[in-house]
Amino acid sequence: MSHPHPELGPPPTLPDGGLRIVALGGLGEIGRNMAVFEYEGRLLVVDCGVLFPEPDQPGVDLILPDFEYIRDRLDDVEAVVLTHAHEDHIGAVPYLLRERRDIPLIGSRLTLALIEAKLTEHRIQPTKLEVIEGERHRFGPFDCEFLAVNHSIPDALAVAIRTPAGIVLHTGDFRMDQLPSDGRLTDLGGFARLGTEGVDLLMSDSTNAEVPGFVTSEREIGPVIDEVIRTSEQRVIVASFASHVHRIQQVIDGAAKHGRKVALVGRSMVRNMGVARDLGYLKVPPELIVDSRDIEEWPPEEVVLICTGSQGEPMAALSRMANRDHPIRIAAGDTVLLASSLVPGNETAVNKVINGLTRWGARVVHKGNAKVHVSGHAAAGELLYVLNLTRPSNFMPVHGEWRHLRAHAKLAALTGVPEDHIVIAEDGVVVDLVDGRAKIVGAVHAGYVYVDGSSVGEITDTSLKDRRILGDEGFISVVIVVDSNTGKLTAGPEIHARGSGIDPAQFEGIIPQIERALQDKAADGVVDMQEIRRVVRRTVGRWVSDTYRRRPMIIPVVLEV
């Protein structure tokens, strides 16, 4: 079983007739999905998504793939194929198109409509090609066939990429719901046909590889949501992903059945559901939707609000409601329904929101206490089914954390894929498909690119470390004045602290130590300001650590006279 190694070097030149695959995101993580395929000097990109920040990444809004690998070769990119419209697959497209605006975007009708609405905010008019399942299109040397897959958003696609190097089947995100709410089944017949033709490399969704059996059908959720709405005495507030059209449809159906008006809260929710409604993917009875600004005019028992924030995002509507920082005020007797899965890493944030909502008297219904969500990703039984249908010569698990990738690799081995034909890669690892074999041949840089407000890529891991220290330990600033010729202290030290938890009066104990340290350096003839700053930082840092067992950020300010 092939696997990445920390000492992998740059890849060699791609052999003639070989296909190269480099994931710039989506391997070893949930999100930031982006894969680059190369054949004869031309590139095809599949998906271009974002990763949402974790609590230890303060101030970060989004995390993008690092485009450095293809930045000098953007003119070689034939197209970007988008498998579906979730943010972890399309969210980084605006940032890629900033670097080359005319890269063609390939996707289904809903996918392109949602990304176009997003690009309008970035003032980008995309070049696009709408495709449907069953179609084949050629982009340079890449012959792409599109297949329907069922997922938690309509119009999702898998793509089979044909080159002379072989057939690669990229499933995108999928599940095998046999009773989908929109009637659109995963094209198992197409998968089997490709298996008969010969799949040289299968790249398959690994998110639920540890979950046994088959995923529950979406249709089983509707009656539960209906019951929650029926039994709620006051307002119902539903939090969902802004792209989960199927779930929003179930909520709208329940609200209409029980005579409630619906208000959409949150810019992305209003935008996406407006697009879905205009295209006919979301069916809304006349006069059911009301403006959220007018919702207070309706009795609480006649209202359903649908908002963002199911993952505990601090600036989303639900989190602000829990913190009493939103025009919509949670009241005793309200019911809050978290109608989405829990993305790994968001547990603490979501529990904090649940506690905040409960504090104000709301009843909170979530996946832990009711069947209000099913996953959009295939479980182990379904993944085995696809492996047996396609019978790939080589297998590469994608879309998942390390535990998911390894679990999926074990499933592939159980179905008969030779272990030395199973490639477990991570972001940046280069995989070549040559003469029917997929092998790891090197690695390229594929780090995180942080979006913080309007800045892209300016925040570094060092910046985040500083932010964490400031948030956890506070800072201490030490102001001194020294003679630039002799290095002698002429005024100070003056010490200020914020967030360190240290009584300012206690700093009197460190001032003599700073003075002695500076005297010693001056006696040695040290006049370099950088060295003087280091002396102050070390002296104060050692004292704080020994006295208080803390490590605040220490900022020496040295003024010269």
Coordinates of C-alpha atoms in Angstrom, one line a residue:
M1 CA 0.0 0.0 0.0
S2 CA 1.6 3.2 -1.2
H3 CA 1.7 6.1 1.2
P4 CA 3.3 9.6 1.5
H5 CA 6.6 10.1 3.2
P6 CA 7.8 13.3 4.9
E7 CA 11.1 13.2 2.9
L8 CA 9.4 13.2 -0.6
G9 CA 11.3 15.5 -2.9
P10 CA 10.2 17.3 -6.1
P11 CA 8.6 15.0 -8.7
P12 CA 10.5 14.0 -11.8
T13 CA 9.4 15.0 -15.3
L14 CA 6.1 13.3 -16.2
P15 CA 6.8 10.4 -18.6
D16 CA 5.3 10.5 -22.0
G17 CA 1.8 9.1 -22.0
G18 CA 1.5 9.4 -18.2
L19 CA -1.2 11.2 -16.3
R20 CA -0.3 13.2 -13.2
I21 CA -2.6 13.9 -10.3
V22 CA -1.9 16.4 -7.5
A23 CA -4.4 17.1 -4.8
L24 CA -4.0 20.7 -3.5
G25 CA -6.7 20.1 -0.8
G26 CA -9.2 17.5 0.4
L27 CA -6.8 14.8 1.5
G28 CA -6.3 14.4 5.3
E29 CA -9.0 17.1 5.9
I30 CA -12.7 17.7 5.4
G31 CA -12.9 20.5 2.9
R32 CA -10.7 22.5 0.5
N33 CA -11.2 19.9 -2.2
M34 CA -9.1 20.5 -5.3
A35 CA -7.4 18.1 -7.6
V36 CA -5.1 18.9 -10.6
F37 CA -4.8 16.5 -13.5
E38 CA -1.9 16.9 -16.0
Y39 CA -1.5 15.2 -19.4
E40 CA 0.9 16.3 -22.2
G41 CA 1.5 19.7 -20.5
R42 CA -2.2 20.5 -20.2
L43 CA -4.1 20.8 -16.9
L44 CA -7.7 19.9 -15.7
V45 CA -8.9 21.0 -12.3
V46 CA -11.6 19.1 -10.4
D47 CA -13.3 21.3 -7.7
C48 CA -11.9 24.3 -6.0
G49 CA -13.2 24.6 -2.5
V50 CA -12.6 26.2 0.9
L51 CA -11.9 24.9 4.4
F52 CA -13.5 26.6 7.3
P53 CA -11.3 27.7 10.2
E54 CA -11.0 25.9 13.5
P55 CA -11.0 27.6 16.9
D56 CA -7.1 27.6 17.0
Q57 CA -7.1 29.8 13.8
P58 CA -8.5 33.1 15.3
G59 CA -9.5 35.8 12.9
V60 CA -9.4 33.6 9.8
D61 CA -12.5 33.7 7.6
L62 CA -11.7 31.0 5.1
I63 CA -8.8 28.7 4.1
L64 CA -8.0 28.3 0.4
P65 CA -5.9 25.8 -1.5
D66 CA -2.4 27.1 -2.4
F67 CA -2.4 27.9 -6.1
E68 CA 1.4 28.2 -6.2
Y69 CA 1.7 24.8 -8.0
I70 CA -0.3 26.0 -11.0
R71 CA 0.3 29.8 -10.7
D72 CA 2.9 29.9 -13.4
R73 CA 0.8 27.5 -15.6
L74 CA -2.6 29.1 -15.5
D75 CA -2.7 29.3 -19.2
D76 CA -2.3 25.5 -19.4
V77 CA -5.6 25.0 -17.4
E78 CA -8.2 23.7 -19.8
A79 CA -11.2 24.0 -17.4
V80 CA -12.4 23.6 -13.8
V81 CA -14.9 20.8 -13.4
L82 CA -17.2 21.4 -10.4
T83 CA -18.8 18.2 -9.1
H84 CA -21.4 20.1 -7.0
A85 CA -22.1 23.4 -5.3
H86 CA -21.1 22.9 -1.7
E87 CA -18.6 25.5 -0.4
D88 CA -15.9 22.9 0.2
H89 CA -16.0 22.3 -3.6
I90 CA -16.7 25.7 -5.1
G91 CA -15.8 28.3 -2.4
A92 CA -12.3 29.1 -3.7
V93 CA -13.3 29.5 -7.3
P94 CA -13.5 33.3 -7.0
Y95 CA -10.0 33.5 -5.7
L96 CA -8.7 31.3 -8.6
L97 CA -10.5 33.4 -11.2
R98 CA -8.9 36.5 -9.8
E99 CA -5.7 35.1 -11.2
R100 CA -7.1 34.1 -14.6
R101 CA -10.7 35.2 -15.2
D102 CA -11.5 33.2 -18.4
I103 CA -10.8 29.7 -17.0
P104 CA -14.0 27.8 -18.2
L105 CA -16.2 26.5 -15.3
I106 CA -17.9 23.2 -16.1
G107 CA -20.8 22.0 -14.0
S108 CA -24.5 21.2 -13.7
R109 CA -27.2 23.8 -14.0
L110 CA -27.6 24.4 -10.2
T111 CA -23.9 24.3 -9.5
L112 CA -23.1 27.0 -12.1
A113 CA -26.0 29.1 -11.0
L114 CA -24.9 29.1 -7.4
I115 CA -21.2 29.8 -8.3
E116 CA -22.3 32.6 -10.7
A117 CA -24.3 34.2 -7.9
K118 CA -21.2 34.1 -5.7
L119 CA -19.0 35.4 -8.4
T120 CA -21.3 38.4 -8.9
E121 CA -20.3 39.6 -5.4
H122 CA -16.7 39.4 -6.6
R123 CA -17.6 41.3 -9.8
I124 CA -16.4 38.4 -12.0
Q125 CA -18.4 37.2 -15.0
P126 CA -17.4 33.6 -15.6
T127 CA -16.9 31.6 -18.7
K128 CA -19.0 28.5 -18.2
L129 CA -20.3 25.3 -19.8
E130 CA -23.5 23.7 -18.4
V131 CA -23.4 19.9 -18.6
I132 CA -25.8 17.1 -17.6
E133 CA -25.4 13.5 -16.7
G134 CA -24.7 11.2 -19.7
E135 CA -22.8 13.9 -21.7
R136 CA -19.2 13.7 -22.8
H137 CA -17.1 16.7 -23.5
R138 CA -13.5 17.1 -24.4
F139 CA -11.3 19.8 -22.8
G140 CA -7.9 19.6 -24.5
P141 CA -6.6 16.0 -24.0
F142 CA -9.2 15.3 -21.3
D143 CA -12.3 13.5 -22.5
C144 CA -14.8 13.9 -19.6
E145 CA -18.0 11.9 -19.1
F146 CA -20.5 13.1 -16.5
L147 CA -22.5 10.7 -14.3
A148 CA -25.4 11.5 -11.9
V149 CA -24.7 11.0 -8.2
N150 CA -27.0 11.5 -5.3
H151 CA -25.8 13.9 -2.6
S152 CA -27.2 16.4 -0.1
I153 CA -27.6 19.0 -2.9
P154 CA -29.3 18.6 -6.2
D155 CA -27.4 18.1 -9.5
A156 CA -24.2 16.5 -8.1
L157 CA -22.0 14.8 -10.7
A158 CA -19.2 12.3 -10.9
V159 CA -16.7 12.6 -13.7
A160 CA -14.9 9.9 -15.7
I161 CA -11.7 11.4 -17.2
R162 CA -10.3 9.6 -20.2
T163 CA -6.8 10.1 -21.6
P164 CA -4.5 7.7 -23.4
A165 CA -3.0 7.0 -19.9
G166 CA -6.3 5.4 -18.9
I167 CA -9.7 6.1 -17.3
V168 CA -9.9 7.9 -14.0
L169 CA -13.3 7.9 -12.2
H170 CA -13.7 10.7 -9.7
T171 CA -16.9 10.2 -7.8
G172 CA -17.1 13.6 -6.2
D173 CA -19.3 13.5 -3.0
F174 CA -22.0 10.9 -3.3
R175 CA -24.3 8.5 -1.5
M176 CA -26.6 5.7 -2.8
D177 CA -30.0 6.8 -1.5
Q178 CA -32.5 4.5 -3.2
L179 CA -35.5 6.7 -2.4
P180 CA -34.1 10.2 -2.9
S181 CA -36.4 13.1 -2.4
D182 CA -35.7 14.4 -5.9
G183 CA -35.8 11.0 -7.6
R184 CA -32.3 11.3 -8.9
L185 CA -30.3 8.1 -8.3
T186 CA -26.6 7.6 -8.3
D187 CA -25.8 6.1 -11.7
L188 CA -24.7 2.7 -10.7
G189 CA -25.3 1.4 -14.2
G190 CA -22.8 3.9 -15.5
F191 CA -20.3 3.0 -12.8
A192 CA -20.7 -0.7 -13.8
R193 CA -20.3 0.2 -17.5
L194 CA -17.1 2.0 -16.8
G195 CA -16.0 -1.0 -14.7
T196 CA -16.5 -3.2 -17.7
E197 CA -14.6 -0.8 -19.9
G198 CA -11.8 -0.7 -17.4
V199 CA -11.3 1.9 -14.6
D200 CA -7.5 2.4 -14.3
L201 CA -7.9 4.6 -11.2
L202 CA -10.9 5.1 -8.9
M203 CA -10.8 8.3 -6.7
S204 CA -13.7 7.9 -4.3
D205 CA -15.4 9.9 -1.5
S206 CA -14.1 8.6 1.9
T207 CA -16.0 10.8 4.4
N208 CA -18.1 8.0 5.8
A209 CA -15.7 5.1 5.2
E210 CA -15.7 4.2 8.9
V211 CA -19.5 4.1 9.1
P212 CA -20.9 0.5 8.5
G213 CA -23.8 -0.3 6.3
F214 CA -25.8 2.1 4.2
V215 CA -26.9 5.7 4.8
T216 CA -30.5 6.3 5.9
S217 CA -32.8 7.6 3.1
E218 CA -33.5 11.3 3.0
R219 CA -37.2 10.5 2.9
E220 CA -37.1 9.3 6.5
I221 CA -36.2 12.8 7.7
G222 CA -39.3 14.6 6.3
P223 CA -41.8 13.1 8.8
V224 CA -39.5 13.9 11.8
I225 CA -39.2 17.6 10.7
D226 CA -42.9 17.6 10.1
E227 CA -43.5 16.3 13.7
V228 CA -41.1 19.0 15.2
I229 CA -43.0 21.7 13.4
R230 CA -46.4 20.3 14.4
T231 CA -45.6 19.9 18.1
S232 CA -43.9 23.3 18.5
E233 CA -45.9 25.8 20.5
Q234 CA -44.1 28.9 19.3
R235 CA -41.6 29.8 16.7
V236 CA -39.5 27.2 14.9
I237 CA -36.0 28.2 13.9
V238 CA -34.2 25.8 11.6
A239 CA -30.4 26.1 11.1
S240 CA -29.1 24.4 7.9
F241 CA -26.3 24.7 5.4
A242 CA -27.2 27.5 2.9
S243 CA -26.9 25.0 0.0
H244 CA -29.0 22.1 1.4
V245 CA -31.9 22.5 -0.9
H246 CA -33.4 19.1 -0.1
R247 CA -33.5 19.9 3.7
I248 CA -35.0 23.4 3.1
Q249 CA -37.7 21.8 0.9
Q250 CA -38.7 19.5 3.7
V251 CA -38.9 22.4 6.1
I252 CA -41.0 24.4 3.7
D253 CA -43.3 21.5 3.1
G254 CA -43.8 21.1 6.9
A255 CA -44.4 24.8 7.4
A256 CA -47.0 24.9 4.6
K257 CA -48.8 21.8 5.9
H258 CA -49.1 23.4 9.4
G259 CA -50.1 26.9 8.3
R260 CA -46.8 28.7 9.1
K261 CA -45.0 31.4 7.2
V262 CA -41.4 31.0 6.4
A263 CA -38.6 33.6 6.6
L264 CA -35.1 33.1 5.3
V265 CA -32.3 34.6 7.5
G266 CA -28.8 35.2 6.3
R267 CA -27.4 36.6 3.0
S268 CA -26.1 33.2 1.7
M269 CA -29.4 31.5 2.6
V270 CA -31.5 34.1 0.8
R271 CA -29.2 34.1 -2.2
N272 CA -28.9 30.3 -2.6
M273 CA -32.6 29.6 -2.0
G274 CA -33.6 32.4 -4.4
V275 CA -31.4 30.7 -7.1
A276 CA -32.9 27.3 -6.3
R277 CA -36.4 28.6 -6.4
D278 CA -35.9 30.4 -9.7
L279 CA -34.5 27.3 -11.4
G280 CA -37.3 25.1 -10.1
Y281 CA -35.2 23.0 -7.6
L282 CA -37.0 24.5 -4.6
K283 CA -40.8 24.5 -4.8
V284 CA -42.5 27.2 -2.6
P285 CA -46.2 27.7 -2.3
P286 CA -47.4 31.2 -3.2
E287 CA -47.2 33.8 -0.3
L288 CA -45.5 31.3 2.0
I289 CA -42.2 33.3 2.2
V290 CA -42.2 36.5 4.1
D291 CA -39.4 39.0 4.7
S292 CA -37.4 38.3 7.9
R293 CA -37.8 42.0 8.9
D294 CA -41.6 41.6 9.0
I295 CA -41.5 38.4 11.0
E296 CA -42.4 40.0 14.3
E297 CA -45.8 40.9 12.8
W298 CA -46.9 37.3 12.8
P299 CA -47.9 35.3 15.9
P300 CA -45.0 33.0 17.1
E301 CA -47.0 29.8 16.5
E302 CA -47.4 30.8 12.8
V303 CA -43.7 31.3 12.0
V304 CA -40.7 29.2 10.8
L305 CA -37.3 30.8 10.3
I306 CA -34.6 29.2 8.3
C307 CA -31.1 30.5 9.0
T308 CA -27.4 29.7 8.7
G309 CA -25.1 28.7 11.6
S310 CA -25.6 25.0 12.1
Q311 CA -21.8 24.6 12.6
G312 CA -21.5 27.2 15.4
E313 CA -19.9 29.8 13.1
P314 CA -19.5 32.8 15.4
M315 CA -20.8 35.4 12.8
A316 CA -23.7 33.3 11.6
A317 CA -27.3 34.1 12.5
L318 CA -27.9 31.3 14.9
S319 CA -24.7 32.0 17.0
R320 CA -25.7 35.7 17.2
M321 CA -29.2 34.7 18.3
A322 CA -27.7 32.5 21.1
N323 CA -25.5 35.4 22.2
R324 CA -28.4 37.9 22.1
D325 CA -26.6 39.8 19.3
H326 CA -29.3 39.5 16.6
P327 CA -32.6 41.3 15.9
I328 CA -34.4 38.0 16.3
R329 CA -34.6 37.3 20.0
I330 CA -34.8 33.7 21.3
A331 CA -37.7 33.3 23.7
A332 CA -38.9 30.6 26.1
G333 CA -40.9 28.1 24.2
D334 CA -39.1 28.5 20.8
T335 CA -37.9 25.4 19.1
V336 CA -34.5 25.4 17.4
L337 CA -33.8 22.6 14.9
L338 CA -30.2 21.9 13.8
A339 CA -30.9 20.1 10.5
S340 CA -27.4 19.3 9.4
S341 CA -24.4 17.0 10.1
L342 CA -21.6 18.1 12.5
V343 CA -18.4 18.8 10.6
P344 CA -15.5 17.3 12.5
G345 CA -13.8 20.0 14.6
N346 CA -16.9 22.1 15.2
E347 CA -18.2 20.1 18.2
T348 CA -17.2 22.7 20.8
A349 CA -18.6 25.6 18.9
V350 CA -21.9 23.8 18.2
N351 CA -22.3 22.8 21.9
K352 CA -21.7 26.4 22.9
V353 CA -24.5 27.5 20.6
I354 CA -26.8 24.8 21.9
N355 CA -26.1 25.9 25.5
G356 CA -26.7 29.5 24.7
L357 CA -30.1 28.8 23.0
T358 CA -31.2 26.5 25.9
R359 CA -30.3 29.3 28.4
W360 CA -33.0 31.5 26.8
G361 CA -35.6 28.7 27.1
A362 CA -35.5 27.2 23.6
R363 CA -36.0 23.5 23.0
V364 CA -33.1 22.4 20.8
V365 CA -33.6 19.5 18.5
H366 CA -30.4 18.1 16.8
K367 CA -28.9 14.9 15.4
G368 CA -28.0 13.7 18.8
N369 CA -31.6 13.5 20.1
A370 CA -33.7 13.1 16.9
K371 CA -33.4 11.8 13.3
V372 CA -33.3 15.2 11.7
H373 CA -30.3 14.7 9.4
V374 CA -28.8 12.0 7.2
S375 CA -25.3 12.2 5.7
G376 CA -24.8 13.1 2.1
H377 CA -21.8 10.7 2.0
A378 CA -21.8 7.0 1.2
A379 CA -21.2 4.6 4.1
A380 CA -18.9 1.6 4.0
G381 CA -21.5 -0.7 2.5
E382 CA -22.1 1.7 -0.4
L383 CA -18.3 2.2 -0.9
L384 CA -17.8 -1.5 -1.2
Y385 CA -20.7 -1.6 -3.7
V386 CA -18.9 1.0 -5.9
L387 CA -15.6 -0.7 -5.6
N388 CA -17.1 -4.0 -6.7
L389 CA -19.0 -2.4 -9.6
T390 CA -16.0 -0.5 -11.0
R391 CA -13.3 -3.1 -10.2
P392 CA -10.5 -0.5 -10.4
S393 CA -6.9 -1.4 -11.3
N394 CA -5.7 1.3 -8.9
F395 CA -7.5 3.0 -6.0
M396 CA -6.9 6.4 -4.3
P397 CA -9.2 7.4 -1.5
V398 CA -10.1 11.2 -1.5
H399 CA -12.3 13.6 0.5
G400 CA -11.6 12.8 4.1
E401 CA -9.3 12.9 7.1
W402 CA -6.5 10.4 7.6
R403 CA -8.7 7.9 9.4
H404 CA -11.3 8.0 6.6
L405 CA -8.7 7.6 3.9
R406 CA -7.1 4.5 5.6
A407 CA -10.5 3.0 6.3
H408 CA -11.4 3.3 2.7
A409 CA -8.1 1.9 1.6
K410 CA -8.9 -1.2 3.7
L411 CA -12.2 -1.6 2.0
A412 CA -10.5 -1.5 -1.4
A413 CA -8.1 -4.2 -0.3
L414 CA -11.0 -6.4 0.9
T415 CA -12.5 -6.2 -2.6
G416 CA -9.3 -7.4 -4.2
V417 CA -7.4 -4.3 -5.2
P418 CA -3.8 -5.2 -4.7
E419 CA -2.2 -3.3 -1.8
D420 CA 0.6 -2.0 -3.9
H421 CA -2.1 -0.5 -6.2
I422 CA -3.7 1.5 -3.4
V423 CA -2.3 5.0 -3.1
I424 CA -2.9 6.9 0.1
A425 CA -1.8 10.4 -0.6
E426 CA -2.0 13.8 1.2
D427 CA -2.2 17.3 0.0
G428 CA 0.7 18.1 -2.4
V429 CA 1.7 14.5 -3.0
V430 CA 2.2 13.8 -6.7
V431 CA 0.7 10.6 -8.1
D432 CA 1.5 9.4 -11.6
L433 CA -0.6 6.9 -13.6
V434 CA 1.9 5.3 -16.0
D435 CA 1.5 2.0 -17.9
G436 CA -1.5 1.1 -15.8
R437 CA 0.1 1.7 -12.4
A438 CA -0.5 4.6 -10.0
K439 CA 2.5 5.5 -7.9
I440 CA 3.6 8.3 -5.6
V441 CA 6.6 10.0 -7.3
G442 CA 7.2 13.2 -5.2
A443 CA 5.6 16.1 -3.5
V444 CA 5.0 19.8 -4.1
H445 CA 4.1 22.6 -1.6
A446 CA 0.3 22.6 -0.8
G447 CA 0.0 24.7 2.3
Y448 CA -2.9 26.7 3.7
V449 CA -3.7 30.2 2.3
Y450 CA -5.7 32.2 4.9
V451 CA -8.4 34.7 4.1
D452 CA -8.7 37.4 6.8
G453 CA -11.1 40.1 5.8
S454 CA -9.9 41.5 2.5
S455 CA -6.4 40.1 2.8
V456 CA -5.6 36.8 1.1
G457 CA -2.4 35.0 1.9
E458 CA -1.0 37.7 4.1
I459 CA -1.7 35.9 7.4
T460 CA 0.9 33.2 8.1
D461 CA 1.1 30.3 10.6
T462 CA 3.4 32.6 12.6
S463 CA 0.7 35.3 12.7
L464 CA -1.8 32.7 14.0
K465 CA 0.6 31.6 16.6
D466 CA 1.0 35.2 17.8
R467 CA -2.8 35.5 17.9
R468 CA -3.2 32.4 19.9
I469 CA -0.6 33.6 22.4
L470 CA -2.3 37.0 22.7
G471 CA -5.7 35.3 23.2
D472 CA -4.4 32.7 25.7
E473 CA -1.7 34.6 27.7
G474 CA -2.0 38.3 26.9
F475 CA 1.0 40.5 26.3
I476 CA 3.5 42.6 28.3
S477 CA 5.2 45.6 26.7
V478 CA 8.5 47.0 28.1
V479 CA 9.5 50.5 27.1
I480 CA 13.1 51.6 27.6
V481 CA 15.3 54.5 26.4
V482 CA 19.0 53.8 25.7
D483 CA 21.9 55.8 24.5
S484 CA 22.6 54.8 20.9
N485 CA 26.4 55.4 21.4
T486 CA 26.9 53.5 24.7
G487 CA 23.9 51.2 24.9
K488 CA 23.3 52.5 28.5
L489 CA 19.8 52.7 29.9
T490 CA 18.8 56.4 30.2
A491 CA 15.0 56.0 31.1
G492 CA 12.7 53.2 32.0
P493 CA 11.9 50.4 32.1
E494 CA 8.2 51.2 31.9
I495 CA 6.0 48.1 31.9
H496 CA 2.4 47.7 30.6
A497 CA 0.4 44.5 30.4
R498 CA -3.0 43.4 29.0
G499 CA -4.6 40.1 29.5
S500 CA -1.7 38.6 31.3
G501 CA -3.5 38.3 34.7
I502 CA -0.5 39.8 36.5
D503 CA -1.0 42.6 39.0
P504 CA 0.9 45.7 37.7
A505 CA 2.4 46.2 41.1
Q506 CA 4.3 42.9 40.8
F507 CA 6.4 44.3 37.9
E508 CA 8.4 46.3 40.5
G509 CA 10.2 43.0 41.1
I510 CA 11.5 42.6 37.6
I511 CA 12.7 46.1 37.0
P512 CA 16.0 45.7 38.8
Q513 CA 16.7 42.5 36.9
I514 CA 16.1 44.3 33.5
E515 CA 18.4 47.2 34.6
R516 CA 21.2 44.8 35.7
A517 CA 21.0 42.8 32.4
L518 CA 21.2 46.0 30.4
Q519 CA 24.1 47.3 32.4
D520 CA 26.0 44.1 31.8
K521 CA 25.4 44.3 28.0
A522 CA 26.5 48.0 28.0
A523 CA 29.7 47.1 29.9
D524 CA 30.4 44.5 27.1
G525 CA 30.0 47.3 24.5
V526 CA 26.7 46.0 23.1
V527 CA 24.9 48.8 21.2
D528 CA 22.9 46.7 18.7
M529 CA 19.2 47.5 19.3
Q530 CA 18.1 44.0 18.2
E531 CA 20.3 42.4 20.8
I532 CA 19.1 44.8 23.5
R533 CA 15.5 43.8 22.6
R534 CA 16.4 40.2 23.0
V535 CA 18.0 40.8 26.4
V536 CA 14.8 42.5 27.6
R537 CA 12.5 39.8 26.2
R538 CA 14.6 36.9 27.7
T539 CA 14.8 38.6 31.1
V540 CA 11.1 39.3 31.4
G541 CA 10.1 36.0 29.9
R542 CA 12.2 34.0 32.3
W543 CA 10.8 36.0 35.3
V544 CA 7.2 35.5 34.2
S545 CA 7.7 31.8 33.5
D546 CA 9.4 31.2 36.9
T547 CA 7.0 33.3 38.9
Y548 CA 3.6 32.7 37.2
R549 CA 4.2 29.6 34.9
R550 CA 2.8 31.7 32.0
R551 CA 4.1 32.6 28.6
P552 CA 2.6 35.9 27.5
M553 CA 3.8 37.7 24.4
I554 CA 6.6 40.1 25.4
I555 CA 7.1 43.2 23.3
P556 CA 10.2 45.3 24.0
V557 CA 10.0 48.9 22.8
V558 CA 13.5 50.4 22.6
L559 CA 13.9 54.1 22.0
E560 CA 17.3 55.6 21.1
V561 CA 18.7 58.9 22.1

